[in-house]
CSV table of C-alpha atoms and ligand atoms in Angstrom, one decimal:
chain,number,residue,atom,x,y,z
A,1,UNK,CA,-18.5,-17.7,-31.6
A,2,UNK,CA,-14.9,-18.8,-32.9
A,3,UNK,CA,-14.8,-22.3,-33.3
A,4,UNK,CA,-12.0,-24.5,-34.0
A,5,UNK,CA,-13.1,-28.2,-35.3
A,6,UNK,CA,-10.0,-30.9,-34.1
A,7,UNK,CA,-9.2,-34.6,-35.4
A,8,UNK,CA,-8.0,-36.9,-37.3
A,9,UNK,CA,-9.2,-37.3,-41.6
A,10,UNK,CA,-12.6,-38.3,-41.9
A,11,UNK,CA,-13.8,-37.6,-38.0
A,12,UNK,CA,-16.4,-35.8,-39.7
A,13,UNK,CA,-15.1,-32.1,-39.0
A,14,UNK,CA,-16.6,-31.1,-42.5
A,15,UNK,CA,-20.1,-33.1,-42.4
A,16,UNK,CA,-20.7,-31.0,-39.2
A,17,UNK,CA,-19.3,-27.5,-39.6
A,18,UNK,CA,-21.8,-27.7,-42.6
A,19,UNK,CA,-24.4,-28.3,-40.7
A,20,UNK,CA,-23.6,-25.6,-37.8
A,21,UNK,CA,-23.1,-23.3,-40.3
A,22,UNK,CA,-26.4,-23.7,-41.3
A,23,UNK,CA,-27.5,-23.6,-38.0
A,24,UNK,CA,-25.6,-20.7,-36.5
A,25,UNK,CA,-25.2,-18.6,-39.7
A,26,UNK,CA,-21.8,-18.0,-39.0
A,27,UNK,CA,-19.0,-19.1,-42.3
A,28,UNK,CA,-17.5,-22.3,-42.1
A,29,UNK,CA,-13.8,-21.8,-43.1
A,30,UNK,CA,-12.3,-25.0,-44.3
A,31,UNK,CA,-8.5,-24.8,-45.3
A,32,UNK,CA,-8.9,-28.1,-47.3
A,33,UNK,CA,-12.0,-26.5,-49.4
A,34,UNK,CA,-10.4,-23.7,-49.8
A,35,UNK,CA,-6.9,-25.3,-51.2
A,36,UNK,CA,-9.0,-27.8,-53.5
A,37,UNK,CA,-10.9,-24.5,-54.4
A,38,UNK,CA,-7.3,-22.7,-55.7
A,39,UNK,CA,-6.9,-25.7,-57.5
A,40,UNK,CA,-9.5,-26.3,-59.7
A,41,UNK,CA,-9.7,-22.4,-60.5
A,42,UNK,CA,-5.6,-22.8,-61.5
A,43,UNK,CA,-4.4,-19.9,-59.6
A,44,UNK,CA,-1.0,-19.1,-58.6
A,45,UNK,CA,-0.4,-21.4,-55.7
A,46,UNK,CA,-2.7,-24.2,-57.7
A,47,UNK,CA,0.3,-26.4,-58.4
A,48,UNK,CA,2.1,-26.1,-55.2
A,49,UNK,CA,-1.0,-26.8,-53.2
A,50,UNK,CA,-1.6,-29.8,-55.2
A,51,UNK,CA,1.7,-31.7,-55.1
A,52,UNK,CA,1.0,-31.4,-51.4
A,53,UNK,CA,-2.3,-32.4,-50.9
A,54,UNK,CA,-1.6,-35.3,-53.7
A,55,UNK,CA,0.9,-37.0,-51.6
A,56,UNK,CA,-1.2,-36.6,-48.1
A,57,UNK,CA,1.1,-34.2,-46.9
A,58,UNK,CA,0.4,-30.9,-45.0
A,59,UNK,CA,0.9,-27.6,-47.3
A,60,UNK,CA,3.5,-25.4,-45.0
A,61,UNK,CA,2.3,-23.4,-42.4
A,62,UNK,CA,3.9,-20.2,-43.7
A,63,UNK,CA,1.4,-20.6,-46.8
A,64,UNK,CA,-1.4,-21.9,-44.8
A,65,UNK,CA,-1.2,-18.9,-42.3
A,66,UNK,CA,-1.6,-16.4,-45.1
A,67,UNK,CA,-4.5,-17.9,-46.7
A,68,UNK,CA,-6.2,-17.8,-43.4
A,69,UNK,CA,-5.2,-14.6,-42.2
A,70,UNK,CA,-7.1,-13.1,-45.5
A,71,UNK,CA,-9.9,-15.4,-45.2
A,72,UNK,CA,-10.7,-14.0,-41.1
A,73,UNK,CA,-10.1,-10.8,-42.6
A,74,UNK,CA,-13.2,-11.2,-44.6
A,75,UNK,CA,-16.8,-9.0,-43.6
A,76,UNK,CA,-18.8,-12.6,-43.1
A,77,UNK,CA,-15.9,-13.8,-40.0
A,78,UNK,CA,-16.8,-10.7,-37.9
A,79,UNK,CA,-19.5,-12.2,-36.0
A,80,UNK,CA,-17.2,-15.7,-35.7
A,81,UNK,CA,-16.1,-18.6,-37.7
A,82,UNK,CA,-15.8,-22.1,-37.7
A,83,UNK,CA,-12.3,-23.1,-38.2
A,84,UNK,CA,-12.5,-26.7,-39.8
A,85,UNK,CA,-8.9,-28.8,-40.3
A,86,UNK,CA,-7.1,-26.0,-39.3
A,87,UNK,CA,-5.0,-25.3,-37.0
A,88,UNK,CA,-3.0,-28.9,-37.8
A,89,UNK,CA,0.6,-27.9,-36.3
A,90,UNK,CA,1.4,-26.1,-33.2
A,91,UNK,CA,2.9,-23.7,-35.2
A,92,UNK,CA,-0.3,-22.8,-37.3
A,93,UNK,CA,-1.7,-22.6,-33.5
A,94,UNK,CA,0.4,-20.4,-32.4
A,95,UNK,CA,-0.3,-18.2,-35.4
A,96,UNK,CA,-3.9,-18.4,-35.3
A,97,UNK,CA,-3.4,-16.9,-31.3
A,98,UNK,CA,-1.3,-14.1,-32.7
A,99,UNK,CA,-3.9,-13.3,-35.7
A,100,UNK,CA,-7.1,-13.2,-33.2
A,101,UNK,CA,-4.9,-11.3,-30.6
A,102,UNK,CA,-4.5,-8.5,-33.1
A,103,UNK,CA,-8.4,-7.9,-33.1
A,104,UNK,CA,-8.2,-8.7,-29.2
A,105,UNK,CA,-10.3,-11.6,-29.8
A,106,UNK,CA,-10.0,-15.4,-28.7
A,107,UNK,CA,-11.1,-19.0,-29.4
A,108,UNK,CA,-14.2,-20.0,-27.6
A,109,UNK,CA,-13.8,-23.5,-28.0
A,110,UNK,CA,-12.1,-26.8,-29.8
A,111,UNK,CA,-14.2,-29.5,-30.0
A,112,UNK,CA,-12.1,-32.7,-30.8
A,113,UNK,CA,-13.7,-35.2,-32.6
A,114,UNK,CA,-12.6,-38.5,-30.7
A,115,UNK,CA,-12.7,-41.7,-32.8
A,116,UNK,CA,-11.2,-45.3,-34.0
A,117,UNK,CA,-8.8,-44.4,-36.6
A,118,UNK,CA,-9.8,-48.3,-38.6
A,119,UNK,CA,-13.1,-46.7,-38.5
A,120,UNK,CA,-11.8,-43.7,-40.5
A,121,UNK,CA,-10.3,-45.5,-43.6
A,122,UNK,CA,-13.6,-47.2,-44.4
A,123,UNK,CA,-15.5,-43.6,-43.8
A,124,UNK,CA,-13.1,-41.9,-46.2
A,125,UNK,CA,-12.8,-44.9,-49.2
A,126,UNK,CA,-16.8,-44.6,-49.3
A,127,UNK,CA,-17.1,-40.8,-49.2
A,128,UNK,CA,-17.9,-38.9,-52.2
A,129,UNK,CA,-18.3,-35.0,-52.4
A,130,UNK,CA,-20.3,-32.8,-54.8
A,131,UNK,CA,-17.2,-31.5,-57.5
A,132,UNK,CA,-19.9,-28.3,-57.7
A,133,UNK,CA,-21.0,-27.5,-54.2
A,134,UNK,CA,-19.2,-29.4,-52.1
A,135,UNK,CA,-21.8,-31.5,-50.0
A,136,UNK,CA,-20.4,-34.8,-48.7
A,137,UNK,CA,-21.7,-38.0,-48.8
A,138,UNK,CA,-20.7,-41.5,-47.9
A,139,UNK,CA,-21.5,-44.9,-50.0
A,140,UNK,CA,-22.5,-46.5,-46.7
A,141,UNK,CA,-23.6,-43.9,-43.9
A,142,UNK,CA,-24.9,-41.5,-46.2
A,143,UNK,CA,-25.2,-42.3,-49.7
A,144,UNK,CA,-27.2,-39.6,-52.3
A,145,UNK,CA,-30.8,-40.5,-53.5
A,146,UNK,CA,-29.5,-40.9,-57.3
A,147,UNK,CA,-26.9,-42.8,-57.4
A,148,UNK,CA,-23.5,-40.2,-58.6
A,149,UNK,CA,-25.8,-37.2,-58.4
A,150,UNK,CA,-25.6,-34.3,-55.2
A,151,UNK,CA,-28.9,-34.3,-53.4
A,152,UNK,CA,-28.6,-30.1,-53.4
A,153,UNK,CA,-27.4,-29.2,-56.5
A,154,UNK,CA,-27.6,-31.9,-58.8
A,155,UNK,CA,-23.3,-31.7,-59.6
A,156,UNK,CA,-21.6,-34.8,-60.0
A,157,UNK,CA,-20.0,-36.8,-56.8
A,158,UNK,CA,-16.6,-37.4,-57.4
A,159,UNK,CA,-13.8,-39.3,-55.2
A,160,UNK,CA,-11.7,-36.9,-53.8
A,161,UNK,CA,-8.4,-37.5,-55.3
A,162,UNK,CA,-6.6,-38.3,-51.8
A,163,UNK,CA,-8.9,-40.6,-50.7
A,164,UNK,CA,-7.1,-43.7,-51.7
A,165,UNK,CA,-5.4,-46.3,-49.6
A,166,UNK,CA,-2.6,-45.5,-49.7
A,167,UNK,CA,-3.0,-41.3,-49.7
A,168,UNK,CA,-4.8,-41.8,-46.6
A,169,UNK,CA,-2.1,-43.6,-44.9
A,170,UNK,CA,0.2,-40.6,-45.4
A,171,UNK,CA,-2.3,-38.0,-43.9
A,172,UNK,CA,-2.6,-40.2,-40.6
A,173,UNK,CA,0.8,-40.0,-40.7
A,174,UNK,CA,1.0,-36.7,-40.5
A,175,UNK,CA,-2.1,-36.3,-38.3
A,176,UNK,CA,-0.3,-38.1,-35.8
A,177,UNK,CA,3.0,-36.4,-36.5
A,178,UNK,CA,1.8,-32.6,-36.5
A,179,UNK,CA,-1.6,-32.5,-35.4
A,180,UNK,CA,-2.6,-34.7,-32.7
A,181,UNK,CA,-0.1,-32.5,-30.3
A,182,UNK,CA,-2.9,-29.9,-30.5
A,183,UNK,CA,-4.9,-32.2,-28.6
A,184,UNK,CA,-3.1,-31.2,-25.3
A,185,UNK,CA,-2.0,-27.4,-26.0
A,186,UNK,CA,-6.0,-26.8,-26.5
A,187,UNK,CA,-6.6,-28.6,-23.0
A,188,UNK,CA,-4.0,-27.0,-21.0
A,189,UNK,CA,-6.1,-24.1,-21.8
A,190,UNK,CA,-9.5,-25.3,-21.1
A,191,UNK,CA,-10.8,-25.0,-24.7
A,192,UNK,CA,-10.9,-28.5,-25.7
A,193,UNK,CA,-14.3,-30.4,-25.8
A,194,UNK,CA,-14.1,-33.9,-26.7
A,195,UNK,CA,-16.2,-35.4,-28.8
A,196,UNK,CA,-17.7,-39.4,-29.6
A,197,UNK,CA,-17.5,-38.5,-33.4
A,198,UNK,CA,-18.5,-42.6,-33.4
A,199,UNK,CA,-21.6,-41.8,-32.9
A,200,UNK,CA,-24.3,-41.4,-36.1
A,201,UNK,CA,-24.2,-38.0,-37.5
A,202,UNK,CA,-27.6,-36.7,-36.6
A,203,UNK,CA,-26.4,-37.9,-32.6
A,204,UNK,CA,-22.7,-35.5,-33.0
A,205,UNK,CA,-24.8,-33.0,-34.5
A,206,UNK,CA,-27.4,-32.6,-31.5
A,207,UNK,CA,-24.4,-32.7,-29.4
A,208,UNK,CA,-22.3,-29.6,-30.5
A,209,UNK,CA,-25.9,-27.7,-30.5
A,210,UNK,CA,-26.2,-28.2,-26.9
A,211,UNK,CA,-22.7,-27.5,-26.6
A,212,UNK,CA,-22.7,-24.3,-28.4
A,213,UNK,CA,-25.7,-23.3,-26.4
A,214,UNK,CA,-24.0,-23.7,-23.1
A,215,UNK,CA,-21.0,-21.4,-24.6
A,216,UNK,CA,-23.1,-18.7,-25.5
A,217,UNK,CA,-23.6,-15.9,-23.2
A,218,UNK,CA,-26.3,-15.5,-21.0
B,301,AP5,P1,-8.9,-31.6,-45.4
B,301,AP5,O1,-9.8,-31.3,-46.6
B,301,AP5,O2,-9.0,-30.7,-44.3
B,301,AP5,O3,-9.0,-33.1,-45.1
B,301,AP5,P2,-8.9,-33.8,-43.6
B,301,AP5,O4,-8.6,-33.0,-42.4
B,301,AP5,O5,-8.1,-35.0,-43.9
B,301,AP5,O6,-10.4,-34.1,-43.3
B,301,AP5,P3,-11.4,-34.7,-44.2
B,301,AP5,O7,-12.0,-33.7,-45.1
B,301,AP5,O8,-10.8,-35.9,-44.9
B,301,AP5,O9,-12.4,-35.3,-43.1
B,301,AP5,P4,-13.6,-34.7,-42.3
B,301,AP5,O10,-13.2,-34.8,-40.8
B,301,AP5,O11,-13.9,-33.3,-42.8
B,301,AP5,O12,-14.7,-35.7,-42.6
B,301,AP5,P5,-16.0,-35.6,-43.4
B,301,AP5,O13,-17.0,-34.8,-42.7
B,301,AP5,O14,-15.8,-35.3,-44.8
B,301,AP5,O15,-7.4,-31.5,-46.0
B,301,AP5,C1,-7.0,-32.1,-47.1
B,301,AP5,C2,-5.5,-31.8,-47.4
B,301,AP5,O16,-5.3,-30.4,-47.5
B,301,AP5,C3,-4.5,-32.2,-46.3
B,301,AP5,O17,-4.1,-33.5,-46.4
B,301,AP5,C4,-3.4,-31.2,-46.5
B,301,AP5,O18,-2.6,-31.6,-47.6
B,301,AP5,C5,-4.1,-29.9,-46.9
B,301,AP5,N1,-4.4,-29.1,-45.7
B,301,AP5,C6,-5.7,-28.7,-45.3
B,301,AP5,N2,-5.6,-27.9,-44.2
B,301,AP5,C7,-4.3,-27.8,-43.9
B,301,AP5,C8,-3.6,-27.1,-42.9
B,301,AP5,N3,-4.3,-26.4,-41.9
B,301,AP5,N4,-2.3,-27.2,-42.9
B,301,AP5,C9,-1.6,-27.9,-43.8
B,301,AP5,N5,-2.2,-28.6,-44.8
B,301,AP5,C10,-3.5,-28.5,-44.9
B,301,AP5,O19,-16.5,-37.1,-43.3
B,301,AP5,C11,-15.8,-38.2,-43.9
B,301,AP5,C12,-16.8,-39.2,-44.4
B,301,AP5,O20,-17.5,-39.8,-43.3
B,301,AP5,C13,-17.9,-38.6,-45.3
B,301,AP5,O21,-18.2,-39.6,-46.3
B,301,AP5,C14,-19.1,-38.4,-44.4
B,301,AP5,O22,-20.3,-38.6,-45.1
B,301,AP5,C15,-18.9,-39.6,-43.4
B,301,AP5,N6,-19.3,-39.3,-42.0
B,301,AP5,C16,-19.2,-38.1,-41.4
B,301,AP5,N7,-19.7,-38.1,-40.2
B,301,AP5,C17,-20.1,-39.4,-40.0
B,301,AP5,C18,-20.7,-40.1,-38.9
B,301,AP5,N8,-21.0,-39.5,-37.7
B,301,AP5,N9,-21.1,-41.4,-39.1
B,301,AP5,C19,-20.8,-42.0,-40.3
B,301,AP5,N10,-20.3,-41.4,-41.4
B,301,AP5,C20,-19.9,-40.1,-41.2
């Protein structure tokens, strides 16, 4: 199952490929993680990564496309992944069709998660994420049982650092911009499944089960 998780910042793409990847056992591969990852360790690319993801804007695809070409290369994405916030340009697409037609593999799906972007800037000012392990949370829809403490772990929540104002209004921007287009090259296809991602997240959850269900073969 290769699984490609579509739309716009705070859709909840990462709340559910968490979830699924629970559920399925197969890795969720989030570029975003991953980036914020290469930052807080200081690697090479820790300083580059972060003047992009600072300002809202997307890291360039030739850097992207190598990060995720190594990660699919991985022992754990054999048996499928779930590709969360990336692709994000048709040119990332594009590469992401050359990379699985190399192993003569394809996508199985892209579910799109369909929502009211003023609903999005009030999910991502009240989200908070674990700085150890990662788990989201949300002030309002989902907020910890201790108050600034992860649920799983016991790490401290933390504001991601581009979850203000005016951060956010640069990465619609360039959702609009770079991303949404995806909507339509995954549907010419047939791979896109939309998504009411307005709906509670225990509802979207039950959804892309049954989904996944009805693309698994019989
Ligand atoms: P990334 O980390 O991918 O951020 P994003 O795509 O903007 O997505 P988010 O993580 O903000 O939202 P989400 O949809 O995962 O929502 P979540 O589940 O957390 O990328 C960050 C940056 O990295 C980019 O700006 C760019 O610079 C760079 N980057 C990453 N990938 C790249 C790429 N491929 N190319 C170039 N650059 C790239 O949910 C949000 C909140 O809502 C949470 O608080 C959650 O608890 C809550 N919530 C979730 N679902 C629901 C629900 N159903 N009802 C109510 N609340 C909900």
């Amino acid at each position: 199952m290769r699984l490609v998780f579509l739309g716009g910042p705070g859709a909840g793409k990462g709340t559910q490929a968490k979830i699924l990847n629970k559920k399925l056992g197969i890795p969720h591969v989030s570029t975003g993680d991953i980036f914020r990852s290469t930052i807080q360790k200081g690697g090479d690319d820790a300083k580059l990564l972060k003047s992009y993801m600072d300002a809202g804007k997307l890291v360039p695809d030739k850097v992207v496309l190598k990060i995720v070409a190594s990660r699919l290369q991985e022992e754990d994405s054999k048996n499928g992944f779930i590709l969360d916030g990336f692709p994000r340009t048709l040119d990332q697409a594009k590469g992401l069709d050359e990379i699985l037609q190399q192993k003569n593999l394809k996508i199985t799906g892209v579910f799109y998660f369909e929502i009211n972007p003023d609903v999005l800037v009030d999910r991502l000012v009240s989200r908070r994420v674990c700085e150890n392990c990662q788990a989201p949370y949300n002030l309002k829809s989902m907020p910890p049982k201790k108050d600034g403490i992860c649920d799983l772990c016991g790490g401290k929540l933390i504001q991601r650092p581009d979850d203000q104002p005016d951060v956010i209004r640069k990465r619609f921007q360039e959702y609009i911009e770079c991303t949404a287009p995806l909507v339509d090259y995954y549907e010419k296809q047939g791979l896109l499944v939309r998504l009411d991602a307005s709906l509670p997240t225990e509802k979207v959850s039950q959804i892309i089960v049954e989904l996944v269900q009805e693309m698994l073969p019989k």
